[in-house]
mmCIF file with all atom_site columns, C-alpha atoms in Angstrom:
data_model
loop_
_atom_site.group_PDB
_atom_site.id
_atom_site.type_symbol
_atom_site.label_atom_id
_atom_site.label_alt_id
_atom_site.label_comp_id
_atom_site.label_asym_id
_atom_site.label_entity_id
_atom_site.label_seq_id
_atom_site.pdbx_PDB_ins_code
_atom_site.Cartn_x
_atom_site.Cartn_y
_atom_site.Cartn_z
_atom_site.occupancy
_atom_site.B_iso_or_equiv
_atom_site.pdbx_formal_charge
_atom_site.auth_seq_id
_atom_site.auth_comp_id
_atom_site.auth_asym_id
_atom_site.auth_atom_id
_atom_site.pdbx_PDB_model_num
ATOM 1   C CA . MET E 1 1   ? -6.431  25.934  -6.484  1.00 0.00 ? 1385 MET E CA 1
ATOM 2   C CA . LEU E 1 2   ? -5.501  23.674  -3.766  1.00 0.00 ? 1386 LEU E CA 1
ATOM 3   C CA . LYS E 1 3   ? -1.569  23.320  -2.599  1.00 0.00 ? 1387 LYS E CA 1
ATOM 4   C CA . PHE E 1 4   ? -1.291  19.560  -2.042  1.00 0.00 ? 1388 PHE E CA 1
ATOM 5   C CA . ARG E 1 5   ? 0.993   17.586  -0.527  1.00 0.00 ? 1389 ARG E CA 1
ATOM 6   C CA . SER E 1 6   ? 3.612   20.227  1.638   1.00 0.00 ? 1390 SER E CA 1
ATOM 7   C CA . HIS E 1 7   ? -0.049  21.360  3.377   1.00 0.00 ? 1391 HIS E CA 1
ATOM 8   C CA . THR E 1 8   ? -0.788  17.994  4.682   1.00 0.00 ? 1392 THR E CA 1
ATOM 9   C CA . LYS E 1 9   ? 1.725   17.201  7.083   1.00 0.00 ? 1393 LYS E CA 1
ATOM 10  C CA . GLU E 1 10  ? -0.687  16.708  9.924   1.00 0.00 ? 1394 GLU E CA 1
ATOM 11  C CA . LEU E 1 11  ? -2.001  13.262  8.214   1.00 0.00 ? 1395 LEU E CA 1
ATOM 12  C CA . LEU E 1 12  ? -2.705  10.617  10.120  1.00 0.00 ? 1396 LEU E CA 1
ATOM 13  C CA . ASP E 1 13  ? -3.301  10.891  14.046  1.00 0.00 ? 1397 ASP E CA 1
ATOM 14  C CA . GLY E 1 14  ? -4.245  7.017   14.383  1.00 0.00 ? 1398 GLY E CA 1
ATOM 15  C CA . ASP E 1 15  ? -1.457  6.764   16.878  1.00 0.00 ? 1399 ASP E CA 1
ATOM 16  C CA . ASN E 1 16  ? -3.580  8.666   19.367  1.00 0.00 ? 1400 ASN E CA 1
ATOM 17  C CA . MET E 1 17  ? -6.864  6.881   18.806  1.00 0.00 ? 1401 MET E CA 1
ATOM 18  C CA . PRO E 1 18  ? -7.856  4.784   21.160  1.00 0.00 ? 1402 PRO E CA 1
ATOM 19  C CA . ALA E 1 19  ? -8.171  0.856   19.355  1.00 0.00 ? 1403 ALA E CA 1
ATOM 20  C CA . PRO E 1 20  ? -11.456 0.222   18.573  1.00 0.00 ? 1404 PRO E CA 1
ATOM 21  C CA . ASP E 1 21  ? -11.815 3.717   16.907  1.00 0.00 ? 1405 ASP E CA 1
ATOM 22  C CA . LEU E 1 22  ? -9.023  2.779   14.980  1.00 0.00 ? 1406 LEU E CA 1
ATOM 23  C CA . PHE E 1 23  ? -10.442 -0.768  13.607  1.00 0.00 ? 1407 PHE E CA 1
ATOM 24  C CA . ARG E 1 24  ? -13.592 0.778   12.829  1.00 0.00 ? 1408 ARG E CA 1
ATOM 25  C CA . ASN E 1 25  ? -11.443 3.217   10.774  1.00 0.00 ? 1409 ASN E CA 1
ATOM 26  C CA . LEU E 1 26  ? -9.526  -0.406  9.181   1.00 0.00 ? 1410 LEU E CA 1
ATOM 27  C CA . LYS E 1 27  ? -12.269 -1.481  8.437   1.00 0.00 ? 1411 LYS E CA 1
ATOM 28  C CA . GLU E 1 28  ? -14.175 1.334   6.516   1.00 0.00 ? 1412 GLU E CA 1
ATOM 29  C CA . LEU E 1 29  ? -10.952 1.735   4.709   1.00 0.00 ? 1413 LEU E CA 1
ATOM 30  C CA . ASP E 1 30  ? -11.133 -1.901  3.600   1.00 0.00 ? 1414 ASP E CA 1
ATOM 31  C CA . THR E 1 31  ? -15.323 -1.115  2.996   1.00 0.00 ? 1415 THR E CA 1
ATOM 32  C CA . ILE E 1 32  ? -14.107 1.714   0.523   1.00 0.00 ? 1416 ILE E CA 1
ATOM 33  C CA . ASN E 1 33  ? -10.718 -0.220  -0.940  1.00 0.00 ? 1417 ASN E CA 1
ATOM 34  C CA . THR E 1 34  ? -13.210 -3.378  -1.829  1.00 0.00 ? 1418 THR E CA 1
ATOM 35  C CA . LEU E 1 35  ? -16.194 -0.650  -3.549  1.00 0.00 ? 1419 LEU E CA 1
ATOM 36  C CA . LEU E 1 36  ? -14.018 1.056   -5.920  1.00 0.00 ? 1420 LEU E CA 1
ATOM 37  C CA . GLY E 1 37  ? -11.856 -2.130  -6.834  1.00 0.00 ? 1421 GLY E CA 1
ATOM 38  C CA . GLY E 1 38  ? -8.017  -1.013  -5.297  1.00 0.00 ? 1422 GLY E CA 1
ATOM 39  C CA . TYR E 1 39  ? -7.446  -4.125  -4.766  1.00 0.00 ? 1423 TYR E CA 1
ATOM 40  C CA . ASN E 1 40  ? -7.629  -5.396  -7.994  1.00 0.00 ? 1424 ASN E CA 1
ATOM 41  C CA . ILE E 1 41  ? -4.629  -2.906  -9.155  1.00 0.00 ? 1425 ILE E CA 1
ATOM 42  C CA . SER E 1 42  ? -2.388  -5.268  -6.713  1.00 0.00 ? 1426 SER E CA 1
ATOM 43  C CA . LEU E 1 43  ? -3.787  -8.191  -8.329  1.00 0.00 ? 1427 LEU E CA 1
ATOM 44  C CA . SER E 1 44  ? -3.240  -6.940  -11.722 1.00 0.00 ? 1428 SER E CA 1
ATOM 45  C CA . ALA E 1 45  ? 0.354   -6.425  -11.202 1.00 0.00 ? 1429 ALA E CA 1
ATOM 46  C CA . LEU E 1 46  ? 0.529   -9.895  -9.252  1.00 0.00 ? 1430 LEU E CA 1
ATOM 47  C CA . LYS E 1 47  ? -0.876  -11.750 -12.393 1.00 0.00 ? 1431 LYS E CA 1
ATOM 48  C CA . THR E 1 48  ? 2.044   -10.370 -14.812 1.00 0.00 ? 1432 THR E CA 1
ATOM 49  C CA . ILE E 1 49  ? 4.454   -11.404 -12.087 1.00 0.00 ? 1433 ILE E CA 1
ATOM 50  C CA . VAL E 1 50  ? 3.451   -14.098 -10.478 1.00 0.00 ? 1434 VAL E CA 1
ATOM 51  C CA . GLN E 1 51  ? 4.359   -17.560 -12.522 1.00 0.00 ? 1435 GLN E CA 1
ATOM 52  C CA . ASP E 1 52  ? 2.677   -21.428 -12.417 1.00 0.00 ? 1436 ASP E CA 1
ATOM 53  C CA . GLN E 1 53  ? 4.434   -23.932 -10.130 1.00 0.00 ? 1437 GLN E CA 1
ATOM 54  C CA . LYS E 1 54  ? 6.819   -21.418 -8.735  1.00 0.00 ? 1438 LYS E CA 1
ATOM 55  C CA . HIS E 1 55  ? 7.171   -20.507 -5.195  1.00 0.00 ? 1439 HIS E CA 1
ATOM 56  C CA . TYR E 1 56  ? 7.109   -16.760 -3.880  1.00 0.00 ? 1440 TYR E CA 1
ATOM 57  C CA . THR E 1 57  ? 7.799   -14.818 -0.930  1.00 0.00 ? 1441 THR E CA 1
ATOM 58  C CA . LEU E 1 58  ? 5.157   -11.532 -0.743  1.00 0.00 ? 1442 LEU E CA 1
ATOM 59  C CA . VAL E 1 59  ? 5.864   -9.170  2.217   1.00 0.00 ? 1443 VAL E CA 1
ATOM 60  C CA . ASP E 1 60  ? 3.028   -6.670  2.559   1.00 0.00 ? 1444 ASP E CA 1
ATOM 61  C CA . ILE E 1 61  ? 5.061   -3.595  4.186   1.00 0.00 ? 1445 ILE E CA 1
ATOM 62  C CA . GLY E 1 62  ? 2.642   -1.033  6.161   1.00 0.00 ? 1446 GLY E CA 1
ATOM 63  C CA . CYS E 1 63  ? 0.200   -3.841  6.440   1.00 0.00 ? 1447 CYS E CA 1
ATOM 64  C CA . GLY E 1 64  ? -2.436  -2.176  8.619   1.00 0.00 ? 1448 GLY E CA 1
ATOM 65  C CA . GLY E 1 65  ? -5.391  -4.769  9.305   1.00 0.00 ? 1449 GLY E CA 1
ATOM 66  C CA . GLY E 1 66  ? -3.963  -6.969  6.339   1.00 0.00 ? 1450 GLY E CA 1
ATOM 67  C CA . ASP E 1 67  ? -7.330  -6.392  4.412   1.00 0.00 ? 1451 ASP E CA 1
ATOM 68  C CA . ALA E 1 68  ? -4.879  -6.601  1.058   1.00 0.00 ? 1452 ALA E CA 1
ATOM 69  C CA . LEU E 1 69  ? -3.052  -9.830  2.266   1.00 0.00 ? 1453 LEU E CA 1
ATOM 70  C CA . LYS E 1 70  ? -6.736  -11.208 2.896   1.00 0.00 ? 1454 LYS E CA 1
ATOM 71  C CA . TYR E 1 71  ? -7.760  -10.282 -0.686  1.00 0.00 ? 1455 TYR E CA 1
ATOM 72  C CA . ILE E 1 72  ? -4.105  -11.508 -2.367  1.00 0.00 ? 1456 ILE E CA 1
ATOM 73  C CA . TYR E 1 73  ? -4.750  -14.718 -0.291  1.00 0.00 ? 1457 TYR E CA 1
ATOM 74  C CA . LYS E 1 74  ? -8.336  -15.406 -1.785  1.00 0.00 ? 1458 LYS E CA 1
ATOM 75  C CA . TRP E 1 75  ? -7.086  -15.146 -5.099  1.00 0.00 ? 1459 TRP E CA 1
ATOM 76  C CA . ASN E 1 76  ? -3.465  -17.038 -4.494  1.00 0.00 ? 1460 ASN E CA 1
ATOM 77  C CA . LYS E 1 77  ? -5.983  -19.756 -3.485  1.00 0.00 ? 1461 LYS E CA 1
ATOM 78  C CA . ARG E 1 78  ? -8.212  -19.299 -6.508  1.00 0.00 ? 1462 ARG E CA 1
ATOM 79  C CA . ALA E 1 79  ? -5.942  -19.449 -9.169  1.00 0.00 ? 1463 ALA E CA 1
ATOM 80  C CA . GLY E 1 80  ? -3.959  -22.288 -7.897  1.00 0.00 ? 1464 GLY E CA 1
ATOM 81  C CA . LYS E 1 81  ? -0.491  -20.072 -6.824  1.00 0.00 ? 1465 LYS E CA 1
ATOM 82  C CA . ASN E 1 82  ? 1.758   -21.000 -4.441  1.00 0.00 ? 1466 ASN E CA 1
ATOM 83  C CA . ILE E 1 83  ? 2.608   -17.838 -2.654  1.00 0.00 ? 1467 ILE E CA 1
ATOM 84  C CA . SER E 1 84  ? 3.772   -17.260 1.156   1.00 0.00 ? 1468 SER E CA 1
ATOM 85  C CA . LEU E 1 85  ? 2.218   -14.384 2.608   1.00 0.00 ? 1469 LEU E CA 1
ATOM 86  C CA . LEU E 1 86  ? 4.094   -11.859 5.182   1.00 0.00 ? 1470 LEU E CA 1
ATOM 87  C CA . GLY E 1 87  ? 2.837   -8.494  6.585   1.00 0.00 ? 1471 GLY E CA 1
ATOM 88  C CA . ILE E 1 88  ? 4.594   -5.934  8.587   1.00 0.00 ? 1472 ILE E CA 1
ATOM 89  C CA . ASP E 1 89  ? 3.845   -2.723  10.171  1.00 0.00 ? 1473 ASP E CA 1
ATOM 90  C CA . ILE E 1 90  ? 5.271   -0.787  12.846  1.00 0.00 ? 1474 ILE E CA 1
ATOM 91  C CA . LYS E 1 91  ? 1.778   -0.343  14.793  1.00 0.00 ? 1475 LYS E CA 1
ATOM 92  C CA . PRO E 1 92  ? 1.113   -2.892  17.413  1.00 0.00 ? 1476 PRO E CA 1
ATOM 93  C CA . VAL E 1 93  ? -2.377  -2.293  17.595  1.00 0.00 ? 1477 VAL E CA 1
ATOM 94  C CA . CYS E 1 94  ? -2.589  -2.335  13.870  1.00 0.00 ? 1478 CYS E CA 1
ATOM 95  C CA . ILE E 1 95  ? -0.979  -5.867  13.775  1.00 0.00 ? 1479 ILE E CA 1
ATOM 96  C CA . GLU E 1 96  ? -3.111  -7.262  16.694  1.00 0.00 ? 1480 GLU E CA 1
ATOM 97  C CA . TYR E 1 97  ? -6.264  -6.389  14.459  1.00 0.00 ? 1481 TYR E CA 1
ATOM 98  C CA . ALA E 1 98  ? -4.473  -8.085  11.254  1.00 0.00 ? 1482 ALA E CA 1
ATOM 99  C CA . GLU E 1 99  ? -3.618  -11.020 13.502  1.00 0.00 ? 1483 GLU E CA 1
ATOM 100 C CA . GLN E 1 100 ? -7.674  -10.947 14.246  1.00 0.00 ? 1484 GLN E CA 1
ATOM 101 C CA . ASN E 1 101 ? -9.232  -10.000 11.047  1.00 0.00 ? 1485 ASN E CA 1
ATOM 102 C CA . THR E 1 102 ? -6.862  -13.020 9.410   1.00 0.00 ? 1486 THR E CA 1
ATOM 103 C CA . ALA E 1 103 ? -7.792  -15.569 11.981  1.00 0.00 ? 1487 ALA E CA 1
ATOM 104 C CA . GLY E 1 104 ? -7.331  -18.866 10.510  1.00 0.00 ? 1488 GLY E CA 1
ATOM 105 C CA . LEU E 1 105 ? -5.623  -18.232 7.155   1.00 0.00 ? 1489 LEU E CA 1
ATOM 106 C CA . PRO E 1 106 ? -1.696  -19.036 6.766   1.00 0.00 ? 1490 PRO E CA 1
ATOM 107 C CA . ILE E 1 107 ? -0.341  -15.436 7.039   1.00 0.00 ? 1491 ILE E CA 1
ATOM 108 C CA . ARG E 1 108 ? 2.434   -14.272 9.030   1.00 0.00 ? 1492 ARG E CA 1
ATOM 109 C CA . TYR E 1 109 ? 3.125   -11.108 11.264  1.00 0.00 ? 1493 TYR E CA 1
ATOM 110 C CA . ILE E 1 110 ? 5.724   -8.823  12.090  1.00 0.00 ? 1494 ILE E CA 1
ATOM 111 C CA . CYS E 1 111 ? 5.589   -5.697  13.734  1.00 0.00 ? 1495 CYS E CA 1
ATOM 112 C CA . ASP E 1 112 ? 8.604   -3.858  12.837  1.00 0.00 ? 1496 ASP E CA 1
ATOM 113 C CA . ASP E 1 113 ? 9.643   -1.547  10.405  1.00 0.00 ? 1497 ASP E CA 1
ATOM 114 C CA . TYR E 1 114 ? 9.899   -2.865  7.253   1.00 0.00 ? 1498 TYR E CA 1
ATOM 115 C CA . ARG E 1 115 ? 13.575  -1.845  7.138   1.00 0.00 ? 1499 ARG E CA 1
ATOM 116 C CA . CYS E 1 116 ? 14.147  -4.562  9.389   1.00 0.00 ? 1500 CYS E CA 1
ATOM 117 C CA . LEU E 1 117 ? 12.605  -6.643  7.028   1.00 0.00 ? 1501 LEU E CA 1
ATOM 118 C CA . TYR E 1 118 ? 15.380  -8.927  6.573   1.00 0.00 ? 1502 TYR E CA 1
ATOM 119 C CA . ASN E 1 119 ? 16.253  -9.426  10.286  1.00 0.00 ? 1503 ASN E CA 1
ATOM 120 C CA . TYR E 1 120 ? 13.102  -11.565 10.051  1.00 0.00 ? 1504 TYR E CA 1
ATOM 121 C CA . GLU E 1 121 ? 12.913  -13.079 6.495   1.00 0.00 ? 1505 GLU E CA 1
ATOM 122 C CA . GLU E 1 122 ? 15.919  -14.136 4.630   1.00 0.00 ? 1506 GLU E CA 1
ATOM 123 C CA . HIS E 1 123 ? 14.585  -13.730 1.107   1.00 0.00 ? 1507 HIS E CA 1
ATOM 124 C CA . VAL E 1 124 ? 11.835  -12.016 -0.438  1.00 0.00 ? 1508 VAL E CA 1
ATOM 125 C CA . ASP E 1 125 ? 10.571  -12.143 -3.844  1.00 0.00 ? 1509 ASP E CA 1
ATOM 126 C CA . ILE E 1 126 ? 8.096   -9.408  -3.838  1.00 0.00 ? 1510 ILE E CA 1
ATOM 127 C CA . ILE E 1 127 ? 7.427   -6.171  -1.821  1.00 0.00 ? 1511 ILE E CA 1
ATOM 128 C CA . HIS E 1 128 ? 4.041   -5.151  -1.968  1.00 0.00 ? 1512 HIS E CA 1
ATOM 129 C CA . ALA E 1 129 ? 2.630   -1.730  -0.580  1.00 0.00 ? 1513 ALA E CA 1
ATOM 130 C CA . CYS E 1 130 ? -1.192  -0.634  -0.982  1.00 0.00 ? 1514 CYS E CA 1
ATOM 131 C CA . LEU E 1 131 ? -2.198  2.598   0.184   1.00 0.00 ? 1515 LEU E CA 1
ATOM 132 C CA . PHE E 1 132 ? 1.242   3.233   2.123   1.00 0.00 ? 1516 PHE E CA 1
ATOM 133 C CA . CYS E 1 133 ? 3.313   4.864   -0.064  1.00 0.00 ? 1517 CYS E CA 1
ATOM 134 C CA . HIS E 1 134 ? 1.414   8.258   0.395   1.00 0.00 ? 1518 HIS E CA 1
ATOM 135 C CA . HIS E 1 135 ? 2.545   8.135   4.367   1.00 0.00 ? 1519 HIS E CA 1
ATOM 136 C CA . LEU E 1 136 ? 6.374   8.834   3.005   1.00 0.00 ? 1520 LEU E CA 1
ATOM 137 C CA . ASP E 1 137 ? 7.841   11.933  1.715   1.00 0.00 ? 1521 ASP E CA 1
ATOM 138 C CA . GLU E 1 138 ? 10.111  11.879  -1.818  1.00 0.00 ? 1522 GLU E CA 1
ATOM 139 C CA . ILE E 1 139 ? 13.215  10.770  0.052   1.00 0.00 ? 1523 ILE E CA 1
ATOM 140 C CA . GLN E 1 140 ? 11.616  8.213   1.838   1.00 0.00 ? 1524 GLN E CA 1
ATOM 141 C CA . LEU E 1 141 ? 10.586  6.032   -1.177  1.00 0.00 ? 1525 LEU E CA 1
ATOM 142 C CA . ILE E 1 142 ? 14.023  6.451   -3.083  1.00 0.00 ? 1526 ILE E CA 1
ATOM 143 C CA . GLU E 1 143 ? 15.137  4.332   0.261   1.00 0.00 ? 1527 GLU E CA 1
ATOM 144 C CA . LEU E 1 144 ? 12.134  2.621   -0.190  1.00 0.00 ? 1528 LEU E CA 1
ATOM 145 C CA . VAL E 1 145 ? 13.091  1.406   -4.264  1.00 0.00 ? 1529 VAL E CA 1
ATOM 146 C CA . THR E 1 146 ? 16.474  1.591   -3.084  1.00 0.00 ? 1530 THR E CA 1
ATOM 147 C CA . PHE E 1 147 ? 16.010  -0.790  -0.389  1.00 0.00 ? 1531 PHE E CA 1
ATOM 148 C CA . ALA E 1 148 ? 14.130  -3.449  -2.881  1.00 0.00 ? 1532 ALA E CA 1
ATOM 149 C CA . LEU E 1 149 ? 16.532  -3.000  -5.760  1.00 0.00 ? 1533 LEU E CA 1
ATOM 150 C CA . LYS E 1 150 ? 19.105  -3.882  -3.252  1.00 0.00 ? 1534 LYS E CA 1
ATOM 151 C CA . HIS E 1 151 ? 17.861  -6.927  -2.517  1.00 0.00 ? 1535 HIS E CA 1
ATOM 152 C CA . LYS E 1 152 ? 16.735  -7.943  -5.397  1.00 0.00 ? 1536 LYS E CA 1
ATOM 153 C CA . ALA E 1 153 ? 13.118  -7.840  -4.159  1.00 0.00 ? 1537 ALA E CA 1
ATOM 154 C CA . ILE E 1 154 ? 9.795   -7.375  -6.906  1.00 0.00 ? 1538 ILE E CA 1
ATOM 155 C CA . LEU E 1 155 ? 8.417   -3.971  -5.315  1.00 0.00 ? 1539 LEU E CA 1
ATOM 156 C CA . VAL E 1 156 ? 4.931   -3.692  -6.072  1.00 0.00 ? 1540 VAL E CA 1
ATOM 157 C CA . ILE E 1 157 ? 2.853   -0.227  -5.089  1.00 0.00 ? 1541 ILE E CA 1
ATOM 158 C CA . ASN E 1 158 ? -0.542  0.446   -5.312  1.00 0.00 ? 1542 ASN E CA 1
ATOM 159 C CA . ASP E 1 159 ? -1.176  3.929   -4.534  1.00 0.00 ? 1543 ASP E CA 1
ATOM 160 C CA . LEU E 1 160 ? -3.108  7.156   -4.669  1.00 0.00 ? 1544 LEU E CA 1
ATOM 161 C CA . GLU E 1 161 ? -2.846  9.834   -7.194  1.00 0.00 ? 1545 GLU E CA 1
ATOM 162 C CA . ARG E 1 162 ? -3.190  13.125  -5.547  1.00 0.00 ? 1546 ARG E CA 1
ATOM 163 C CA . ASN E 1 163 ? -6.154  14.950  -7.939  1.00 0.00 ? 1547 ASN E CA 1
ATOM 164 C CA . ILE E 1 164 ? -8.537  17.648  -7.275  1.00 0.00 ? 1548 ILE E CA 1
ATOM 165 C CA . ILE E 1 165 ? -11.517 15.446  -8.179  1.00 0.00 ? 1549 ILE E CA 1
ATOM 166 C CA . ALA E 1 166 ? -10.994 12.875  -6.271  1.00 0.00 ? 1550 ALA E CA 1
ATOM 167 C CA . TYR E 1 167 ? -9.873  14.865  -3.263  1.00 0.00 ? 1551 TYR E CA 1
ATOM 168 C CA . HIS E 1 168 ? -13.541 16.551  -3.048  1.00 0.00 ? 1552 HIS E CA 1
ATOM 169 C CA . SER E 1 169 ? -15.033 12.964  -4.473  1.00 0.00 ? 1553 SER E CA 1
ATOM 170 C CA . ILE E 1 170 ? -13.845 11.251  -1.425  1.00 0.00 ? 1554 ILE E CA 1
ATOM 171 C CA . LYS E 1 171 ? -14.389 14.107  1.515   1.00 0.00 ? 1555 LYS E CA 1
ATOM 172 C CA . LEU E 1 172 ? -17.936 13.906  -0.007  1.00 0.00 ? 1556 LEU E CA 1
ATOM 173 C CA . LEU E 1 173 ? -18.378 10.178  0.198   1.00 0.00 ? 1557 LEU E CA 1
ATOM 174 C CA . THR E 1 174 ? -16.901 9.846   3.761   1.00 0.00 ? 1558 THR E CA 1
ATOM 175 C CA . ARG E 1 175 ? -18.854 12.655  4.901   1.00 0.00 ? 1559 ARG E CA 1
ATOM 176 C CA . LEU E 1 176 ? -22.464 11.229  3.906   1.00 0.00 ? 1560 LEU E CA 1
ATOM 177 C CA . PHE E 1 177 ? -21.354 7.448   4.859   1.00 0.00 ? 1561 PHE E CA 1
ATOM 178 C CA . SER E 1 178 ? -18.064 6.993   6.963   1.00 0.00 ? 1562 SER E CA 1
ATOM 179 C CA . LYS E 1 179 ? -19.005 6.598   11.089  1.00 0.00 ? 1563 LYS E CA 1
ATOM 180 C CA . SER E 1 180 ? -15.193 6.989   11.896  1.00 0.00 ? 1564 SER E CA 1
ATOM 181 C CA . HIS E 1 181 ? -13.569 10.358  12.656  1.00 0.00 ? 1565 HIS E CA 1
ATOM 182 C CA . LEU E 1 182 ? -10.233 9.024   11.318  1.00 0.00 ? 1566 LEU E CA 1
ATOM 183 C CA . VAL E 1 183 ? -11.504 8.446   7.978   1.00 0.00 ? 1567 VAL E CA 1
ATOM 184 C CA . LYS E 1 184 ? -13.132 11.605  7.207   1.00 0.00 ? 1568 LYS E CA 1
ATOM 185 C CA . ASN E 1 185 ? -10.284 13.341  8.501   1.00 0.00 ? 1569 ASN E CA 1
ATOM 186 C CA . ASP E 1 186 ? -7.445  11.600  6.946   1.00 0.00 ? 1570 ASP E CA 1
ATOM 187 C CA . ALA E 1 187 ? -9.115  10.404  3.760   1.00 0.00 ? 1571 ALA E CA 1
ATOM 188 C CA . PRO E 1 188 ? -8.987  13.546  1.940   1.00 0.00 ? 1572 PRO E CA 1
ATOM 189 C CA . LEU E 1 189 ? -5.615  14.169  3.328   1.00 0.00 ? 1573 LEU E CA 1
ATOM 190 C CA . SER E 1 190 ? -4.163  11.002  2.238   1.00 0.00 ? 1574 SER E CA 1
ATOM 191 C CA . VAL E 1 191 ? -5.530  11.746  -1.597  1.00 0.00 ? 1575 VAL E CA 1
ATOM 192 C CA . ALA E 1 192 ? -3.619  15.397  -1.163  1.00 0.00 ? 1576 ALA E CA 1
ATOM 193 C CA . ARG E 1 193 ? -0.584  13.192  0.115   1.00 0.00 ? 1577 ARG E CA 1
ATOM 194 C CA . GLY E 1 194 ? -0.766  11.401  -3.264  1.00 0.00 ? 1578 GLY E CA 1
ATOM 195 C CA . PHE E 1 195 ? 2.040   11.410  -6.164  1.00 0.00 ? 1579 PHE E CA 1
ATOM 196 C CA . LYS E 1 196 ? 1.726   12.812  -9.700  1.00 0.00 ? 1580 LYS E CA 1
ATOM 197 C CA . LYS E 1 197 ? 2.739   10.207  -12.246 1.00 0.00 ? 1581 LYS E CA 1
ATOM 198 C CA . ARG E 1 198 ? 6.004   12.409  -13.431 1.00 0.00 ? 1582 ARG E CA 1
ATOM 199 C CA . GLU E 1 199 ? 6.618   12.519  -9.659  1.00 0.00 ? 1583 GLU E CA 1
ATOM 200 C CA . TRP E 1 200 ? 6.880   8.357   -9.706  1.00 0.00 ? 1584 TRP E CA 1
ATOM 201 C CA . LEU E 1 201 ? 9.109   8.547   -12.663 1.00 0.00 ? 1585 LEU E CA 1
ATOM 202 C CA . ASP E 1 202 ? 11.575  10.811  -11.026 1.00 0.00 ? 1586 ASP E CA 1
ATOM 203 C CA . ILE E 1 203 ? 11.544  8.953   -7.531  1.00 0.00 ? 1587 ILE E CA 1
ATOM 204 C CA . LEU E 1 204 ? 12.480  5.704   -9.912  1.00 0.00 ? 1588 LEU E CA 1
ATOM 205 C CA . ALA E 1 205 ? 14.941  7.861   -11.753 1.00 0.00 ? 1589 ALA E CA 1
ATOM 206 C CA . LYS E 1 206 ? 16.407  9.303   -8.399  1.00 0.00 ? 1590 LYS E CA 1
ATOM 207 C CA . ALA E 1 207 ? 16.744  5.421   -6.795  1.00 0.00 ? 1591 ALA E CA 1
ATOM 208 C CA . GLY E 1 208 ? 18.427  4.140   -9.506  1.00 0.00 ? 1592 GLY E CA 1
ATOM 209 C CA . ALA E 1 209 ? 15.645  1.968   -11.323 1.00 0.00 ? 1593 ALA E CA 1
ATOM 210 C CA . VAL E 1 210 ? 16.006  0.680   -14.582 1.00 0.00 ? 1594 VAL E CA 1
ATOM 211 C CA . TYR E 1 211 ? 13.508  -1.771  -15.584 1.00 0.00 ? 1595 TYR E CA 1
ATOM 212 C CA . TYR E 1 212 ? 9.350   -0.725  -14.571 1.00 0.00 ? 1596 TYR E CA 1
ATOM 213 C CA . THR E 1 213 ? 6.156   0.546   -15.166 1.00 0.00 ? 1597 THR E CA 1
ATOM 214 C CA . VAL E 1 214 ? 3.965   3.237   -14.131 1.00 0.00 ? 1598 VAL E CA 1
ATOM 215 C CA . LYS E 1 215 ? 0.731   2.901   -14.781 1.00 0.00 ? 1599 LYS E CA 1
ATOM 216 C CA . ASN E 1 216 ? -2.727  5.309   -14.081 1.00 0.00 ? 1600 ASN E CA 1
ATOM 217 C CA . LYS E 1 217 ? -5.425  3.272   -13.113 1.00 0.00 ? 1601 LYS E CA 1
ATOM 218 C CA . TRP E 1 218 ? -9.164  3.288   -12.450 1.00 0.00 ? 1602 TRP E CA 1
ATOM 219 C CA . ALA E 1 219 ? -10.494 5.572   -9.619  1.00 0.00 ? 1603 ALA E CA 1
ATOM 220 C CA . PHE E 1 220 ? -6.913  7.739   -9.664  1.00 0.00 ? 1604 PHE E CA 1
ATOM 221 C CA . ARG E 1 221 ? -4.884  5.162   -8.387  1.00 0.00 ? 1605 ARG E CA 1
ATOM 222 C CA . HIS E 1 222 ? -1.037  4.377   -9.938  1.00 0.00 ? 1606 HIS E CA 1
ATOM 223 C CA . GLN E 1 223 ? 0.502   0.900   -10.160 1.00 0.00 ? 1607 GLN E CA 1
ATOM 224 C CA . VAL E 1 224 ? 4.227   0.822   -9.761  1.00 0.00 ? 1608 VAL E CA 1
ATOM 225 C CA . ILE E 1 225 ? 5.927   -2.351  -10.629 1.00 0.00 ? 1609 ILE E CA 1
ATOM 226 C CA . VAL E 1 226 ? 9.510   -2.061  -10.378 1.00 0.00 ? 1610 VAL E CA 1
ATOM 227 C CA . TYR E 1 227 ? 11.980  -4.793  -11.388 1.00 0.00 ? 1611 TYR E CA 1
ATOM 228 C CA . GLY E 1 228 ? 15.183  -5.644  -9.940  1.00 0.00 ? 1612 GLY E CA 1
ATOM 229 C CA . ASN E 1 229 ? 18.237  -4.278  -11.768 1.00 0.00 ? 1613 ASN E CA 1
ATOM 230 C CA . LYS E 1 230 ? 19.718  -6.208  -14.362 1.00 0.00 ? 1614 LYS E CA 1
ATOM 231 C CA . SER E 1 231 ? 23.807  -6.727  -13.557 1.00 0.00 ? 1615 SER E CA 1
#
């Protein structure tokens, strides 16, 4: 039996990769996410949250190359919603790529830790995290949920489920089709860093969340929505 999560501390060597290699990695990850329908998980969550005739500010934390924001923008425009979009990532190279990737679109970016978000933005309605949470440990995830609750923002999480079938499937898929060493190395490890549904429920309880949903989704994903607790 594979031992997941506790043996994957080597995940993500992107900090040491040249920018062109990291750009290729981000592009391939977008392709994989699109083909597997991963962005639809975020959109289905937003469809339950976003009301007509109301303005929202949505921040994508750990925004990477800005692909999730681009996908949300297209839905926002198509559906006639009113959402201002902002991305924040701690890596300058990711912000550089995101600004190129979404050039011409009304999406703003901040290069900083998400915990510094409110130094730049006074109010946020929705905090979105797509393929970000598996980079965090349990304590950090409790901190993230607590952060959203403190600032009365709805937290939308779209992330991987730790699963042996998903692990070997993505390992084979990237070995056959990927030209990025980073994708081949990190995609399986990302799955190994994912959480089980019962673990999400435990994390939410420890963070003091009361109103939330945790759903299993296609292609071994979880959709987690945490609503602000009523006073």
